[in-house]
């Protein structure tokens, strides 16, 4: 989508530190990290909210979660990590393009 920050990053219209990219998604560093390692995995297809995803989109999310588990070394999260998806206003979602937060690199606080 035209005004979407993550679509702009994918099209290289905005800068980012990209750690991984394939036909389904990219993994970038979060610009405002909430943990020692804070990455965002972003499916290429623009869907605003996780509750709008089709089965195809959910399958991509499953692939992403699998990929993360196989790339722990490269991502710096070998001692464990937390995956977070925010949905809508109460969930604290600020970017309307589904994404998975990857947090780790240190012992995370309980929530
Ligand atoms: P959420 O609040 O779940 O929608 O998460 C959006 C995340 O995107 C936040 O953690 C922001 O810090 C992050 N973010 C926003 N703009 C950028 C950007 N240009 N590059 C990297 N991360 C960004
Ligand atoms: Zn988008």
XYZ file of C-alpha atoms and ligand atoms in Angstrom:
135
model
C 0.000 0.000 0.000
C 1.217 3.475 -0.830
C 1.383 5.015 2.631
C 2.512 1.932 4.486
C 5.894 2.225 6.207
C 6.662 -1.476 5.854
C 5.680 -1.591 2.164
C 7.901 1.443 1.601
C 10.796 -0.341 3.321
C 10.216 -3.417 1.154
C 10.293 -1.213 -1.969
C 13.433 0.503 -0.589
C 11.698 3.858 -0.484
C 12.637 4.030 3.201
C 15.865 2.817 4.814
C 16.066 -0.127 7.186
C 18.533 -2.607 8.567
C 17.408 -5.817 6.906
C 18.670 -9.086 8.350
C 16.784 -11.505 6.123
C 14.657 -11.395 2.994
C 12.915 -14.020 0.865
C 9.885 -14.323 -1.423
C 7.474 -14.279 1.530
C 8.896 -11.779 3.975
C 11.680 -9.689 5.421
C 13.150 -9.376 8.909
C 14.325 -5.898 9.891
C 15.622 -4.202 13.035
C 12.966 -2.271 14.935
C 13.718 1.442 14.889
C 12.695 1.793 18.556
C 13.967 -1.397 20.226
C 12.216 -2.619 23.378
C 14.827 -5.321 24.070
C 18.496 -5.932 23.320
C 17.344 -7.707 20.161
C 14.123 -6.348 18.689
C 13.369 -7.390 15.153
C 10.203 -7.340 13.071
C 9.233 -10.070 10.644
C 7.019 -8.613 7.932
C 5.111 -10.611 5.308
C 5.469 -9.059 1.825
C 1.723 -8.968 1.246
C 0.024 -5.938 2.732
C -2.724 -7.019 5.132
C -3.563 -4.446 7.833
C -4.660 -6.696 10.704
C -4.027 -10.293 11.690
C -7.791 -10.850 12.025
C -8.122 -10.028 8.302
C -5.677 -12.677 7.150
C -6.748 -15.430 4.794
C -5.596 -19.028 5.156
C -2.827 -18.232 2.678
C -1.612 -15.354 4.863
C -1.731 -17.517 7.985
C 0.351 -20.132 6.172
C 2.957 -17.449 5.455
C 2.989 -16.509 9.152
C 3.550 -20.187 10.014
C 6.468 -20.281 7.565
C 7.895 -17.133 9.146
C 7.693 -18.625 12.648
C 9.440 -21.753 11.371
C 12.136 -19.677 9.654
C 12.777 -17.719 12.858
C 13.274 -20.976 14.761
C 15.845 -22.093 12.179
C 17.758 -18.773 12.143
C 18.259 -18.194 15.872
C 22.009 -17.906 15.542
C 21.872 -15.277 12.780
C 19.194 -13.333 14.642
C 21.050 -13.366 17.979
C 18.317 -15.151 19.920
C 19.794 -18.587 20.676
C 18.942 -18.348 24.378
C 15.221 -17.904 23.777
C 12.909 -15.295 22.344
C 9.421 -13.878 22.435
C 7.131 -13.422 19.429
C 4.423 -10.771 19.669
C 1.650 -9.707 17.311
C -0.294 -6.591 18.234
C -3.850 -6.324 16.927
C -5.767 -3.049 16.748
C -5.922 -0.122 19.115
C -6.113 -1.931 22.451
C -3.339 -4.264 21.289
C -1.117 -1.248 20.705
C -0.753 -1.753 16.944
C 0.736 1.357 15.354
C 1.636 0.107 11.872
C -1.280 -1.263 9.834
C 0.630 -4.044 8.112
C 0.697 -7.378 9.925
C 4.054 -8.099 11.513
C 5.605 -10.283 14.180
C 7.862 -8.718 16.800
C 10.893 -10.849 17.695
C 12.302 -9.954 21.103
C 15.314 -11.462 22.810
C 19.047 -11.184 23.326
C 18.478 -10.863 27.078
C 16.176 -12.179 29.796
C 12.847 -10.500 29.043
C 10.609 -9.156 31.775
C 7.438 -11.092 32.590
C 4.228 -9.477 31.422
P 3.210 -2.189 16.332
O 3.130 -1.151 17.417
O 2.961 -3.594 16.808
O 2.356 -1.825 15.141
O 4.722 -2.208 15.866
C 5.228 -1.333 14.926
C 6.713 -1.320 15.148
O 7.328 -0.794 13.992
C 7.165 -0.463 16.341
O 7.894 -1.264 17.257
C 8.033 0.614 15.695
O 9.152 0.968 16.478
C 8.439 -0.053 14.402
N 8.750 0.861 13.309
C 8.033 1.915 12.872
N 8.627 2.504 11.818
C 9.757 1.798 11.574
C 10.813 1.914 10.638
N 10.836 2.883 9.699
N 11.836 1.010 10.687
C 11.832 0.038 11.627
N 10.854 -0.126 12.534
C 9.842 0.742 12.531
Zn 2.134 -2.513 3.912
